[in-house]
Amino acid sequence: MALAVVHFLWKIPSATSLRARLRRSLQLCNRCYPVHASLSYEAIKQQYRPEVPEYFNFARDVLDRWTEVEKEGKKSKNPALWWVDGAGEEVRWSFEELGVLSRKVANVLSDACGLQREDRVILILPRIPEWWLVNVACMRTGTVLIPGTQQLTAKDILHRLQKSKAKCIITDDSVAPAVDSIGAQCQSLKFKLLVSEGHREGWLNFKDLLKNAPSDHHCVTTKCQDPMAIYFTSGTTGSPKMTEHSHSSYGIGLTVSGRYWLDLTSSDIFWNTSDTGWAKSAWSSIFSPWIQGACVFVHKMPHFDPSIVFESLSRFPITVFCSPPTAYRMFVQHKLSSYTFKNLRHCVSAGEPINPDVMEEWKAQTGLDIHEGYGQTETVLICGNFKGMKIKPGSMGKPSPGYDVKIIDENSNILPPGKEGDIAIRVKPTRSLFLFTCYADDPEKTEATIRGDFYVTGDRGIMDEEGYFWFVGRADDVINSAGYRIGPFEVESALVEHPAVVESAVVSSPDPIRGEVVKAFVVLTSDYASHDPEKMMKELQDHVKKVTAPYKYPRKMEFVQQLPKTISGKIRRNELRQKEWRKD
Ligand SMILES: *[C@@H]1O[C@H](CO)[C@@H](O)[C@H](O)[C@H]1NC(C)=O
């Protein structure tokens, strides 16, 4: 039986007693939702009617309610979190256990560290269960979480600590030395919590504190628009910004993802292979699945390894799967037919556009489509190929029912189908509560995202006659060659269709006649790596001319072992572009 908790609960006045609220929530939970109903886009738009209450806290209003449903035996027996380390260690927490443990952590934060509401907490941990506990504990205490990746250097951490004025940092012994090397320069940093065994000078031991912490904790009452988290954007360009999100934006806004894009119910087990450090990992590792009562599957996987992914999909009853395009491009290089993904029924991809050829390969080998979704750290899902919709390969689908999405020009006029422009979300007369609230401490940068009645994503796109959106590129990545505008994604997708190409990055390169031309950096498959580069280049150029408009073919080409990527796996086209333009 599939239950949808969230939307029906919001009318509940915050003053009612917990007991009454729970009773009511259970009644509401009994309203069943169709299981894996493949809805048409129109039906989704009809059905989706979020109500946003004045007060909302994800831990109390969603997680604690699933605990009640679970106790009543009204949901599947799947845990809330299912963590494996690949070496035989497993952790399975029910919603109830997650509740108890996260309350203990909440007490650690407020008692042992004396943290107050809206104090900022930096969290840098690998994929270990404690990461989830701290996330939930921050919600319970109203402290503002700032997640970061293990790959941050001491300098990055210093920048984040200084910029955010965080009072507390929670990490393990692999990152602690970096923190100690710069800690003296951070006046606001008061508490350092170590999530590893043993004692470290100047640090409190998380696990010891947790053991002794009481398990009852009263969740703070938060308004929808109170700050919940700050994500430093991964920054394919410029220095990272502090993107602030409220309790409602991810906590309620990601219902669209959980329900219509990921197609989750409480009987599903969802796995996203991405790292906890990514700004958006909260999308898939916390909000989208838990809103739906689904199980979050996590593999510790210290290094990304396709064979671990295949083995896990074969061994564990994972039903819904997400990976970025970079990973899918690697997957289809392998023989997938030697594995059976017994329970897998739905696949999605996000982070960058996915090449149609990769989708086709994946489908040929697994029988499953890849449903692409598009969003930013600043937003929730903007466009998606929702379950049940016709997929147009290469398109990011249709606008999320949570937003009014348009293609606009530089004067904020709405453009007709077929015209390239800026992908934008309407924010006037009322700004969606499912958008970031601001770039913290930076009103100018926040203001700069608004043009007329719209929030401008900084991405270029086209809407077709049927209302499907097509990604052209980051505004900065679009190439202007002899008057033609060329989006890198289309050329990269054309290249990847050739059996010799694993992946590529397409950027502009200076040219005396055309101003700029298309240059491709190409990673070849091992079978082709030793081919004559001249001939290979000619062959690939001819191939691109055949599969796209000929003027788009890369006039310049360079074969490389790998592409520069951000921590989250996005190709750093700006780095390649800068190198090109510096040469001359
Ligand atoms: C999976 O994680 C990545 C990185 O955090 C994110 O961009 C993507 O949206 C996630 N997928 C889903 C389905 O939320």
JSON list of N, CA, C and O in Angstrom, two decimals, residues 552-572:
[
{"chain": "A", "resi": 552, "resn": "LYS", "atom": "N", "xyz": [28.06, 22.68, -37.07]},
{"chain": "A", "resi": 552, "resn": "LYS", "atom": "CA", "xyz": [28.38, 22.48, -35.65]},
{"chain": "A", "resi": 552, "resn": "LYS", "atom": "C", "xyz": [29.61, 21.61, -35.43]},
{"chain": "A", "resi": 552, "resn": "LYS", "atom": "O", "xyz": [30.04, 21.42, -34.29]},
{"chain": "A", "resi": 553, "resn": "TYR", "atom": "N", "xyz": [30.16, 21.04, -36.51]},
{"chain": "A", "resi": 553, "resn": "TYR", "atom": "CA", "xyz": [31.22, 20.05, -36.28]},
{"chain": "A", "resi": 553, "resn": "TYR", "atom": "C", "xyz": [32.45, 20.72, -35.66]},
{"chain": "A", "resi": 553, "resn": "TYR", "atom": "O", "xyz": [32.73, 21.89, -35.90]},
{"chain": "A", "resi": 554, "resn": "PRO", "atom": "N", "xyz": [33.19, 20.00, -34.81]},
{"chain": "A", "resi": 554, "resn": "PRO", "atom": "CA", "xyz": [34.37, 20.59, -34.18]},
{"chain": "A", "resi": 554, "resn": "PRO", "atom": "C", "xyz": [35.51, 20.74, -35.18]},
{"chain": "A", "resi": 554, "resn": "PRO", "atom": "O", "xyz": [36.00, 19.74, -35.71]},
{"chain": "A", "resi": 555, "resn": "ARG", "atom": "N", "xyz": [35.89, 21.99, -35.42]},
{"chain": "A", "resi": 555, "resn": "ARG", "atom": "CA", "xyz": [37.00, 22.22, -36.35]},
{"chain": "A", "resi": 555, "resn": "ARG", "atom": "C", "xyz": [38.33, 21.87, -35.69]},
{"chain": "A", "resi": 555, "resn": "ARG", "atom": "O", "xyz": [39.30, 21.59, -36.37]},
{"chain": "A", "resi": 556, "resn": "LYS", "atom": "N", "xyz": [38.36, 21.97, -34.39]},
{"chain": "A", "resi": 556, "resn": "LYS", "atom": "CA", "xyz": [39.58, 21.59, -33.68]},
{"chain": "A", "resi": 556, "resn": "LYS", "atom": "C", "xyz": [39.26, 20.41, -32.75]},
{"chain": "A", "resi": 556, "resn": "LYS", "atom": "O", "xyz": [38.13, 20.32, -32.24]},
{"chain": "A", "resi": 557, "resn": "MET", "atom": "N", "xyz": [40.26, 19.59, -32.55]},
{"chain": "A", "resi": 557, "resn": "MET", "atom": "CA", "xyz": [40.03, 18.43, -31.67]},
{"chain": "A", "resi": 557, "resn": "MET", "atom": "C", "xyz": [41.31, 18.06, -30.95]},
{"chain": "A", "resi": 557, "resn": "MET", "atom": "O", "xyz": [42.40, 18.20, -31.50]},
{"chain": "A", "resi": 558, "resn": "GLU", "atom": "N", "xyz": [41.14, 17.65, -29.71]},
{"chain": "A", "resi": 558, "resn": "GLU", "atom": "CA", "xyz": [42.30, 17.21, -28.95]},
{"chain": "A", "resi": 558, "resn": "GLU", "atom": "C", "xyz": [41.91, 15.95, -28.19]},
{"chain": "A", "resi": 558, "resn": "GLU", "atom": "O", "xyz": [40.83, 15.90, -27.59]},
{"chain": "A", "resi": 559, "resn": "PHE", "atom": "N", "xyz": [42.78, 14.94, -28.26]},
{"chain": "A", "resi": 559, "resn": "PHE", "atom": "CA", "xyz": [42.47, 13.70, -27.55]},
{"chain": "A", "resi": 559, "resn": "PHE", "atom": "C", "xyz": [43.12, 13.75, -26.17]},
{"chain": "A", "resi": 559, "resn": "PHE", "atom": "O", "xyz": [44.30, 14.07, -26.06]},
{"chain": "A", "resi": 560, "resn": "VAL", "atom": "N", "xyz": [42.33, 13.45, -25.16]},
{"chain": "A", "resi": 560, "resn": "VAL", "atom": "CA", "xyz": [42.85, 13.53, -23.79]},
{"chain": "A", "resi": 560, "resn": "VAL", "atom": "C", "xyz": [42.49, 12.25, -23.03]},
{"chain": "A", "resi": 560, "resn": "VAL", "atom": "O", "xyz": [41.61, 11.49, -23.43]},
{"chain": "A", "resi": 561, "resn": "GLN", "atom": "N", "xyz": [43.21, 12.02, -21.94]},
{"chain": "A", "resi": 561, "resn": "GLN", "atom": "CA", "xyz": [42.96, 10.83, -21.12]},
{"chain": "A", "resi": 561, "resn": "GLN", "atom": "C", "xyz": [41.70, 11.01, -20.28]},
{"chain": "A", "resi": 561, "resn": "GLN", "atom": "O", "xyz": [40.96, 10.09, -20.02]},
{"chain": "A", "resi": 562, "resn": "GLN", "atom": "N", "xyz": [41.49, 12.24, -19.81]},
{"chain": "A", "resi": 562, "resn": "GLN", "atom": "CA", "xyz": [40.31, 12.52, -18.99]},
{"chain": "A", "resi": 562, "resn": "GLN", "atom": "C", "xyz": [39.96, 13.98, -19.07]},
{"chain": "A", "resi": 562, "resn": "GLN", "atom": "O", "xyz": [40.77, 14.80, -19.49]},
{"chain": "A", "resi": 563, "resn": "LEU", "atom": "N", "xyz": [38.74, 14.30, -18.65]},
{"chain": "A", "resi": 563, "resn": "LEU", "atom": "CA", "xyz": [38.27, 15.68, -18.70]},
{"chain": "A", "resi": 563, "resn": "LEU", "atom": "C", "xyz": [38.32, 16.28, -17.31]},
{"chain": "A", "resi": 563, "resn": "LEU", "atom": "O", "xyz": [38.10, 15.58, -16.32]},
{"chain": "A", "resi": 564, "resn": "PRO", "atom": "N", "xyz": [38.61, 17.58, -17.21]},
{"chain": "A", "resi": 564, "resn": "PRO", "atom": "CA", "xyz": [38.56, 18.20, -15.88]},
{"chain": "A", "resi": 564, "resn": "PRO", "atom": "C", "xyz": [37.11, 18.26, -15.41]},
{"chain": "A", "resi": 564, "resn": "PRO", "atom": "O", "xyz": [36.22, 18.61, -16.18]},
{"chain": "A", "resi": 565, "resn": "LYS", "atom": "N", "xyz": [36.89, 17.89, -14.14]},
{"chain": "A", "resi": 565, "resn": "LYS", "atom": "CA", "xyz": [35.51, 17.87, -13.63]},
{"chain": "A", "resi": 565, "resn": "LYS", "atom": "C", "xyz": [35.43, 18.54, -12.28]},
{"chain": "A", "resi": 565, "resn": "LYS", "atom": "O", "xyz": [36.42, 18.59, -11.55]},
{"chain": "A", "resi": 566, "resn": "THR", "atom": "N", "xyz": [34.26, 19.02, -11.94]},
{"chain": "A", "resi": 566, "resn": "THR", "atom": "CA", "xyz": [34.04, 19.53, -10.58]},
{"chain": "A", "resi": 566, "resn": "THR", "atom": "C", "xyz": [33.95, 18.33, -9.65]},
{"chain": "A", "resi": 566, "resn": "THR", "atom": "O", "xyz": [33.81, 17.19, -10.10]},
{"chain": "A", "resi": 567, "resn": "ILE", "atom": "N", "xyz": [33.98, 18.62, -8.36]},
{"chain": "A", "resi": 567, "resn": "ILE", "atom": "CA", "xyz": [33.86, 17.56, -7.37]},
{"chain": "A", "resi": 567, "resn": "ILE", "atom": "C", "xyz": [32.62, 16.72, -7.61]},
{"chain": "A", "resi": 567, "resn": "ILE", "atom": "O", "xyz": [32.60, 15.52, -7.41]},
{"chain": "A", "resi": 568, "resn": "SER", "atom": "N", "xyz": [31.57, 17.36, -8.12]},
{"chain": "A", "resi": 568, "resn": "SER", "atom": "CA", "xyz": [30.33, 16.62, -8.32]},
{"chain": "A", "resi": 568, "resn": "SER", "atom": "C", "xyz": [30.26, 15.95, -9.68]},
{"chain": "A", "resi": 568, "resn": "SER", "atom": "O", "xyz": [29.23, 15.44, -10.06]},
{"chain": "A", "resi": 569, "resn": "GLY", "atom": "N", "xyz": [31.37, 15.97, -10.43]},
{"chain": "A", "resi": 569, "resn": "GLY", "atom": "CA", "xyz": [31.40, 15.22, -11.68]},
{"chain": "A", "resi": 569, "resn": "GLY", "atom": "C", "xyz": [30.95, 16.00, -12.90]},
{"chain": "A", "resi": 569, "resn": "GLY", "atom": "O", "xyz": [30.78, 15.42, -13.97]},
{"chain": "A", "resi": 570, "resn": "LYS", "atom": "N", "xyz": [30.72, 17.29, -12.75]},
{"chain": "A", "resi": 570, "resn": "LYS", "atom": "CA", "xyz": [30.35, 18.08, -13.92]},
{"chain": "A", "resi": 570, "resn": "LYS", "atom": "C", "xyz": [31.60, 18.51, -14.67]},
{"chain": "A", "resi": 570, "resn": "LYS", "atom": "O", "xyz": [32.60, 18.88, -14.05]},
{"chain": "A", "resi": 571, "resn": "ILE", "atom": "N", "xyz": [31.51, 18.49, -15.99]},
{"chain": "A", "resi": 571, "resn": "ILE", "atom": "CA", "xyz": [32.67, 18.85, -16.80]},
{"chain": "A", "resi": 571, "resn": "ILE", "atom": "C", "xyz": [32.97, 20.34, -16.64]},
{"chain": "A", "resi": 571, "resn": "ILE", "atom": "O", "xyz": [32.06, 21.17, -16.72]},
{"chain": "A", "resi": 572, "resn": "ARG", "atom": "N", "xyz": [34.23, 20.66, -16.40]},
{"chain": "A", "resi": 572, "resn": "ARG", "atom": "CA", "xyz": [34.62, 22.07, -16.23]},
{"chain": "A", "resi": 572, "resn": "ARG", "atom": "C", "xyz": [34.99, 22.66, -17.58]},
{"chain": "A", "resi": 572, "resn": "ARG", "atom": "O", "xyz": [36.15, 22.83, -17.91]}
]
